[in-house]
Each structure stands twice: as C-alpha cells, then as structure tokens.
mmCIF file with all atom_site columns, C-alpha atoms in Angstrom:
data_model
loop_
_atom_site.group_PDB
_atom_site.id
_atom_site.type_symbol
_atom_site.label_atom_id
_atom_site.label_alt_id
_atom_site.label_comp_id
_atom_site.label_asym_id
_atom_site.label_entity_id
_atom_site.label_seq_id
_atom_site.pdbx_PDB_ins_code
_atom_site.Cartn_x
_atom_site.Cartn_y
_atom_site.Cartn_z
_atom_site.occupancy
_atom_site.B_iso_or_equiv
_atom_site.pdbx_formal_charge
_atom_site.auth_seq_id
_atom_site.auth_comp_id
_atom_site.auth_asym_id
_atom_site.auth_atom_id
_atom_site.pdbx_PDB_model_num
ATOM 1   C CA . MET U 1 1   ? 22.696  6.498   -20.159 1.00 0.00 ? 34  MET U CA 1
ATOM 2   C CA . ASN U 1 2   ? 19.175  7.094   -19.497 1.00 0.00 ? 35  ASN U CA 1
ATOM 3   C CA . THR U 1 3   ? 17.781  7.187   -16.131 1.00 0.00 ? 36  THR U CA 1
ATOM 4   C CA . ILE U 1 4   ? 16.027  4.176   -15.020 1.00 0.00 ? 37  ILE U CA 1
ATOM 5   C CA . LEU U 1 5   ? 18.581  1.534   -16.374 1.00 0.00 ? 38  LEU U CA 1
ATOM 6   C CA . GLU U 1 6   ? 21.333  3.958   -14.280 1.00 0.00 ? 39  GLU U CA 1
ATOM 7   C CA . ASN U 1 7   ? 19.327  3.755   -11.694 1.00 0.00 ? 40  ASN U CA 1
ATOM 8   C CA . ILE U 1 8   ? 18.630  -0.529  -11.687 1.00 0.00 ? 41  ILE U CA 1
ATOM 9   C CA . SER U 1 9   ? 22.144  -1.075  -12.359 1.00 0.00 ? 42  SER U CA 1
ATOM 10  C CA . LYS U 1 10  ? 22.558  1.107   -9.185  1.00 0.00 ? 43  LYS U CA 1
ATOM 11  C CA . LEU U 1 11  ? 20.068  -1.026  -7.563  1.00 0.00 ? 44  LEU U CA 1
ATOM 12  C CA . ALA U 1 12  ? 21.926  -4.391  -8.565  1.00 0.00 ? 45  ALA U CA 1
ATOM 13  C CA . ASP U 1 13  ? 24.937  -2.925  -6.522  1.00 0.00 ? 46  ASP U CA 1
ATOM 14  C CA . ASN U 1 14  ? 23.440  -1.895  -3.979  1.00 0.00 ? 47  ASN U CA 1
ATOM 15  C CA . GLU U 1 15  ? 21.791  -5.528  -3.563  1.00 0.00 ? 48  GLU U CA 1
ATOM 16  C CA . GLY U 1 16  ? 25.112  -7.146  -4.393  1.00 0.00 ? 49  GLY U CA 1
ATOM 17  C CA . VAL U 1 17  ? 23.713  -8.678  -7.298  1.00 0.00 ? 50  VAL U CA 1
ATOM 18  C CA . THR U 1 18  ? 25.212  -9.023  -11.036 1.00 0.00 ? 51  THR U CA 1
ATOM 19  C CA . ILE U 1 19  ? 21.803  -7.979  -13.693 1.00 0.00 ? 52  ILE U CA 1
ATOM 20  C CA . THR U 1 20  ? 22.010  -11.237 -14.579 1.00 0.00 ? 53  THR U CA 1
ATOM 21  C CA . LYS U 1 21  ? 21.271  -12.456 -11.283 1.00 0.00 ? 54  LYS U CA 1
ATOM 22  C CA . LEU U 1 22  ? 18.911  -9.826  -11.311 1.00 0.00 ? 55  LEU U CA 1
ATOM 23  C CA . GLU U 1 23  ? 17.549  -10.481 -14.517 1.00 0.00 ? 56  GLU U CA 1
ATOM 24  C CA . GLN U 1 24  ? 16.564  -13.677 -12.713 1.00 0.00 ? 57  GLN U CA 1
ATOM 25  C CA . ILE U 1 25  ? 14.772  -12.831 -10.057 1.00 0.00 ? 58  ILE U CA 1
ATOM 26  C CA . ILE U 1 26  ? 12.123  -10.838 -12.291 1.00 0.00 ? 59  ILE U CA 1
ATOM 27  C CA . GLY U 1 27  ? 11.056  -13.359 -14.361 1.00 0.00 ? 60  GLY U CA 1
ATOM 28  C CA . ALA U 1 28  ? 13.240  -11.466 -17.313 1.00 0.00 ? 61  ALA U CA 1
ATOM 29  C CA . SER U 1 29  ? 15.064  -13.719 -20.446 1.00 0.00 ? 62  SER U CA 1
ATOM 30  C CA . LYS U 1 30  ? 18.410  -13.491 -19.722 1.00 0.00 ? 63  LYS U CA 1
ATOM 31  C CA . GLY U 1 31  ? 20.558  -10.500 -21.857 1.00 0.00 ? 64  GLY U CA 1
ATOM 32  C CA . VAL U 1 32  ? 16.511  -8.374  -21.220 1.00 0.00 ? 65  VAL U CA 1
ATOM 33  C CA . LEU U 1 33  ? 18.538  -6.247  -18.480 1.00 0.00 ? 66  LEU U CA 1
ATOM 34  C CA . SER U 1 34  ? 22.144  -6.560  -19.553 1.00 0.00 ? 67  SER U CA 1
ATOM 35  C CA . ARG U 1 35  ? 21.488  -5.909  -23.254 1.00 0.00 ? 68  ARG U CA 1
ATOM 36  C CA . ALA U 1 36  ? 19.597  -2.585  -22.603 1.00 0.00 ? 69  ALA U CA 1
ATOM 37  C CA . LEU U 1 37  ? 22.002  -1.111  -20.555 1.00 0.00 ? 70  LEU U CA 1
ATOM 38  C CA . ALA U 1 38  ? 25.066  -2.235  -23.265 1.00 0.00 ? 71  ALA U CA 1
ATOM 39  C CA . LYS U 1 39  ? 22.780  -0.881  -25.667 1.00 0.00 ? 72  LYS U CA 1
ATOM 40  C CA . ASN U 1 40  ? 21.637  1.936   -23.790 1.00 0.00 ? 73  ASN U CA 1
ATOM 41  C CA . SER U 1 41  ? 17.372  1.053   -24.841 1.00 0.00 ? 74  SER U CA 1
ATOM 42  C CA . ASP U 1 42  ? 14.386  1.498   -23.625 1.00 0.00 ? 75  ASP U CA 1
ATOM 43  C CA . ILE U 1 43  ? 12.650  -1.477  -21.422 1.00 0.00 ? 76  ILE U CA 1
ATOM 44  C CA . GLN U 1 44  ? 9.709   -2.766  -21.447 1.00 0.00 ? 77  GLN U CA 1
ATOM 45  C CA . ALA U 1 45  ? 7.602   -1.337  -17.889 1.00 0.00 ? 78  ALA U CA 1
ATOM 46  C CA . LYS U 1 46  ? 6.704   -4.987  -16.953 1.00 0.00 ? 79  LYS U CA 1
ATOM 47  C CA . TRP U 1 47  ? 10.241  -5.188  -16.104 1.00 0.00 ? 80  TRP U CA 1
ATOM 48  C CA . VAL U 1 48  ? 9.823   -1.741  -13.664 1.00 0.00 ? 81  VAL U CA 1
ATOM 49  C CA . LEU U 1 49  ? 7.149   -2.855  -12.265 1.00 0.00 ? 82  LEU U CA 1
ATOM 50  C CA . LYS U 1 50  ? 8.839   -6.284  -11.374 1.00 0.00 ? 83  LYS U CA 1
ATOM 51  C CA . LEU U 1 51  ? 11.165  -4.342  -9.791  1.00 0.00 ? 84  LEU U CA 1
ATOM 52  C CA . VAL U 1 52  ? 8.873   -2.638  -8.087  1.00 0.00 ? 85  VAL U CA 1
ATOM 53  C CA . GLU U 1 53  ? 7.335   -5.389  -6.535  1.00 0.00 ? 86  GLU U CA 1
ATOM 54  C CA . ASN U 1 54  ? 10.835  -7.487  -5.892  1.00 0.00 ? 87  ASN U CA 1
ATOM 55  C CA . TYR U 1 55  ? 12.546  -4.192  -4.287  1.00 0.00 ? 88  TYR U CA 1
ATOM 56  C CA . PRO U 1 56  ? 9.257   -2.759  -2.387  1.00 0.00 ? 89  PRO U CA 1
ATOM 57  C CA . GLN U 1 57  ? 12.857  -1.151  -0.032  1.00 0.00 ? 90  GLN U CA 1
ATOM 58  C CA . TYR U 1 58  ? 13.416  0.958   -3.724  1.00 0.00 ? 91  TYR U CA 1
ATOM 59  C CA . SER U 1 59  ? 11.639  4.383   -4.156  1.00 0.00 ? 92  SER U CA 1
ATOM 60  C CA . CYS U 1 60  ? 9.722   4.090   -7.181  1.00 0.00 ? 93  CYS U CA 1
ATOM 61  C CA . GLU U 1 61  ? 10.199  7.715   -7.718  1.00 0.00 ? 94  GLU U CA 1
ATOM 62  C CA . TRP U 1 62  ? 13.752  7.660   -7.178  1.00 0.00 ? 95  TRP U CA 1
ATOM 63  C CA . LEU U 1 63  ? 13.903  4.669   -9.893  1.00 0.00 ? 96  LEU U CA 1
ATOM 64  C CA . ILE U 1 64  ? 12.138  6.431   -12.194 1.00 0.00 ? 97  ILE U CA 1
ATOM 65  C CA . LYS U 1 65  ? 12.945  9.656   -11.920 1.00 0.00 ? 98  LYS U CA 1
ATOM 66  C CA . SER U 1 66  ? 16.459  10.224  -9.589  1.00 0.00 ? 99  SER U CA 1
ATOM 67  C CA . GLU U 1 67  ? 13.934  12.441  -7.257  1.00 0.00 ? 100 GLU U CA 1
ATOM 68  C CA . GLY U 1 68  ? 14.885  12.116  -3.467  1.00 0.00 ? 101 GLY U CA 1
ATOM 69  C CA . SER U 1 69  ? 16.404  8.874   -1.961  1.00 0.00 ? 102 SER U CA 1
ATOM 70  C CA . MET U 1 70  ? 16.965  5.292   -2.708  1.00 0.00 ? 103 MET U CA 1
ATOM 71  C CA . ILE U 1 71  ? 15.584  3.447   0.248   1.00 0.00 ? 104 ILE U CA 1
ATOM 72  C CA . LYS U 1 72  ? 12.269  4.436   1.481   1.00 0.00 ? 105 LYS U CA 1
ATOM 73  C CA . ASP U 1 73  ? 12.033  6.143   4.539   1.00 0.00 ? 106 ASP U CA 1
ATOM 74  C CA . LYS U 1 74  ? 11.131  3.558   6.890   1.00 0.00 ? 107 LYS U CA 1
ATOM 75  C CA . ASN U 1 75  ? 9.933   5.786   9.346   1.00 0.00 ? 108 ASN U CA 1
ATOM 76  C CA . VAL U 1 76  ? 7.306   7.264   7.171   1.00 0.00 ? 109 VAL U CA 1
ATOM 77  C CA . ASP U 1 77  ? 6.559   3.787   6.371   1.00 0.00 ? 110 ASP U CA 1
ATOM 78  C CA . ASN U 1 78  ? 6.227   2.550   9.818   1.00 0.00 ? 111 ASN U CA 1
ATOM 79  C CA . PHE U 1 79  ? 4.847   5.528   11.064  1.00 0.00 ? 112 PHE U CA 1
ATOM 80  C CA . SER U 1 80  ? 1.587   4.848   8.654   1.00 0.00 ? 113 SER U CA 1
ATOM 81  C CA . LEU U 1 81  ? 1.534   1.704   9.822   1.00 0.00 ? 114 LEU U CA 1
ATOM 82  C CA . GLU U 1 82  ? 1.200   2.621   13.880  1.00 0.00 ? 115 GLU U CA 1
ATOM 83  C CA . LYS U 1 83  ? -1.602  4.844   13.322  1.00 0.00 ? 116 LYS U CA 1
ATOM 84  C CA . SER U 1 84  ? -3.520  1.784   11.512  1.00 0.00 ? 117 SER U CA 1
ATOM 85  C CA . GLU U 1 85  ? -2.326  -0.499  13.605  1.00 0.00 ? 118 GLU U CA 1
ATOM 86  C CA . GLU U 1 86  ? -3.543  2.119   16.641  1.00 0.00 ? 119 GLU U CA 1
ATOM 87  C CA . LYS U 1 87  ? -6.941  3.017   14.766  1.00 0.00 ? 120 LYS U CA 1
ATOM 88  C CA . ASP U 1 88  ? -7.826  -1.031  14.834  1.00 0.00 ? 121 ASP U CA 1
ATOM 89  C CA . GLU U 1 89  ? -6.808  -1.706  18.208  1.00 0.00 ? 122 GLU U CA 1
ATOM 90  C CA . LEU U 1 90  ? -9.354  1.262   19.164  1.00 0.00 ? 123 LEU U CA 1
ATOM 91  C CA . THR U 1 91  ? -11.569 0.085   16.347  1.00 0.00 ? 124 THR U CA 1
ATOM 92  C CA . TYR U 1 92  ? -11.016 -3.696  17.520  1.00 0.00 ? 125 TYR U CA 1
ATOM 93  C CA . LYS U 1 93  ? -12.134 -2.244  21.647  1.00 0.00 ? 126 LYS U CA 1
ATOM 94  C CA . ASN U 1 94  ? -14.568 -0.608  21.247  1.00 0.00 ? 127 ASN U CA 1
ATOM 95  C CA . LEU U 1 95  ? -16.373 -3.322  19.490  1.00 0.00 ? 128 LEU U CA 1
ATOM 96  C CA . ALA U 1 96  ? -15.709 -5.466  22.299  1.00 0.00 ? 129 ALA U CA 1
ATOM 97  C CA . GLU U 1 97  ? -17.021 -2.731  24.865  1.00 0.00 ? 130 GLU U CA 1
ATOM 98  C CA . SER U 1 98  ? -20.150 -3.209  22.288  1.00 0.00 ? 131 SER U CA 1
ATOM 99  C CA . ARG U 1 99  ? -20.935 -6.920  22.082  1.00 0.00 ? 132 ARG U CA 1
ATOM 100 C CA . LYS U 1 100 ? -20.313 -6.741  25.969  1.00 0.00 ? 133 LYS U CA 1
ATOM 101 C CA . GLN U 1 101 ? -22.739 -3.976  26.098  1.00 0.00 ? 134 GLN U CA 1
ATOM 102 C CA . THR U 1 102 ? -25.006 -6.392  24.412  1.00 0.00 ? 135 THR U CA 1
ATOM 103 C CA . ILE U 1 103 ? -24.373 -9.430  26.104  1.00 0.00 ? 136 ILE U CA 1
ATOM 104 C CA . GLU U 1 104 ? -25.193 -7.563  28.813  1.00 0.00 ? 137 GLU U CA 1
ATOM 105 C CA . ILE U 1 105 ? -28.914 -6.430  28.065  1.00 0.00 ? 138 ILE U CA 1
ATOM 106 C CA . LEU U 1 106 ? -29.727 -9.965  26.249  1.00 0.00 ? 139 LEU U CA 1
ATOM 107 C CA . GLN U 1 107 ? -28.839 -11.033 29.700  1.00 0.00 ? 140 GLN U CA 1
ATOM 108 C CA . LYS U 1 108 ? -31.237 -9.083  31.745  1.00 0.00 ? 141 LYS U CA 1
ATOM 109 C CA . VAL U 1 109 ? -33.939 -9.526  28.753  1.00 0.00 ? 142 VAL U CA 1
ATOM 110 C CA . VAL U 1 110 ? -33.844 -13.186 29.116  1.00 0.00 ? 143 VAL U CA 1
ATOM 111 C CA . SER U 1 111 ? -34.115 -13.053 33.625  1.00 0.00 ? 144 SER U CA 1
ATOM 112 C CA . LEU U 1 112 ? -36.705 -11.323 32.871  1.00 0.00 ? 145 LEU U CA 1
ATOM 113 C CA . LEU U 1 113 ? -38.798 -13.583 30.452  1.00 0.00 ? 146 LEU U CA 1
ATOM 114 C CA . GLU U 1 114 ? -37.602 -16.238 32.767  1.00 0.00 ? 147 GLU U CA 1
ATOM 115 C CA . LYS U 1 115 ? -39.501 -14.376 35.627  1.00 0.00 ? 148 LYS U CA 1
ATOM 116 C CA . GLN U 1 116 ? -42.616 -13.785 32.921  1.00 0.00 ? 149 GLN U CA 1
ATOM 117 C CA . VAL U 1 117 ? -42.829 -17.562 32.547  1.00 0.00 ? 150 VAL U CA 1
ATOM 118 C CA . LEU U 1 118 ? -42.462 -18.571 36.051  1.00 0.00 ? 151 LEU U CA 1
ATOM 119 C CA . GLU U 1 119 ? -45.536 -15.915 36.781  1.00 0.00 ? 152 GLU U CA 1
ATOM 120 C CA . ASN U 1 120 ? -47.659 -17.501 33.909  1.00 0.00 ? 153 ASN U CA 1
ATOM 121 C CA . GLU U 1 121 ? -47.281 -20.861 35.801  1.00 0.00 ? 154 GLU U CA 1
ATOM 122 C CA . LYS U 1 122 ? -48.415 -19.978 38.404  1.00 0.00 ? 155 LYS U CA 1
ATOM 123 C CA . LYS U 1 123 ? -51.371 -17.736 37.506  1.00 0.00 ? 156 LYS U CA 1
ATOM 124 C CA . GLU U 1 124 ? -52.462 -21.172 35.277  1.00 0.00 ? 157 GLU U CA 1
ATOM 125 C CA . LYS U 1 125 ? -51.793 -23.338 38.400  1.00 0.00 ? 158 LYS U CA 1
ATOM 126 C CA . GLU U 1 126 ? -54.863 -21.450 40.478  1.00 0.00 ? 159 GLU U CA 1
#
C-alpha cells in the first residue's frame, strides 16, 4: 500500500471514523478512498488537499511522505501565534500613542488659533 493511503487509514483510525465517514467529511463520493485502499491505487490530489483542509492538526509532510510526527507540534504554532499577537499589540500601542500625540498637538493649534481670532476681533473693534 502506498504511503498516502496508509496514512489516510491511520488518520481515520486516529480520528475514530470509518473511511466511508472520512469520504463524507471531505466531500468525496462513496468509495473514492475505500476503493483506492482496497486496490492500492492512487487518489486525486484534491482529496489529499481536502483532508489537509479538514484536519489541519495533521502534518502535511507526515500525510504525504511519512516524515515527522503525525500531529503538528502545537508549541511551534502557539509560539508563532504568540509572537504575532505580541507584535500586533505593540503596533496597536504605538498607533494609539501616536494618535494621542497628534490629538494633543491639534488641541494646542486650535487653542492658538482661537487666541488669534479673539485678538483680531479686538483689533477690528478698535
């Protein structure tokens, strides 16, 4: 049996579903995977893609080449996500601080302009 088919079978076992149920989940016609497993024949790449889309916790390298672990390393994904969230938080903080400074400067400009208007009005009355 080829590597991908073996791993599809392992994935189904690990998920506690039958091959028929797996076919339903990925939108394949009944028998697409089970016939391939029975006859040890190839499957279309779109079904492998559907498996990856529906089961993102499984490593693509494992599914296709049997390399690495079956389940993706959660720590690597979480670390990347945490770093991304930290970066976003810093960006938002910098943006908020920049806007605060802009508002303060604009308030000063408005205050100065109001004073100039008052001074001009006084001059016109004289």
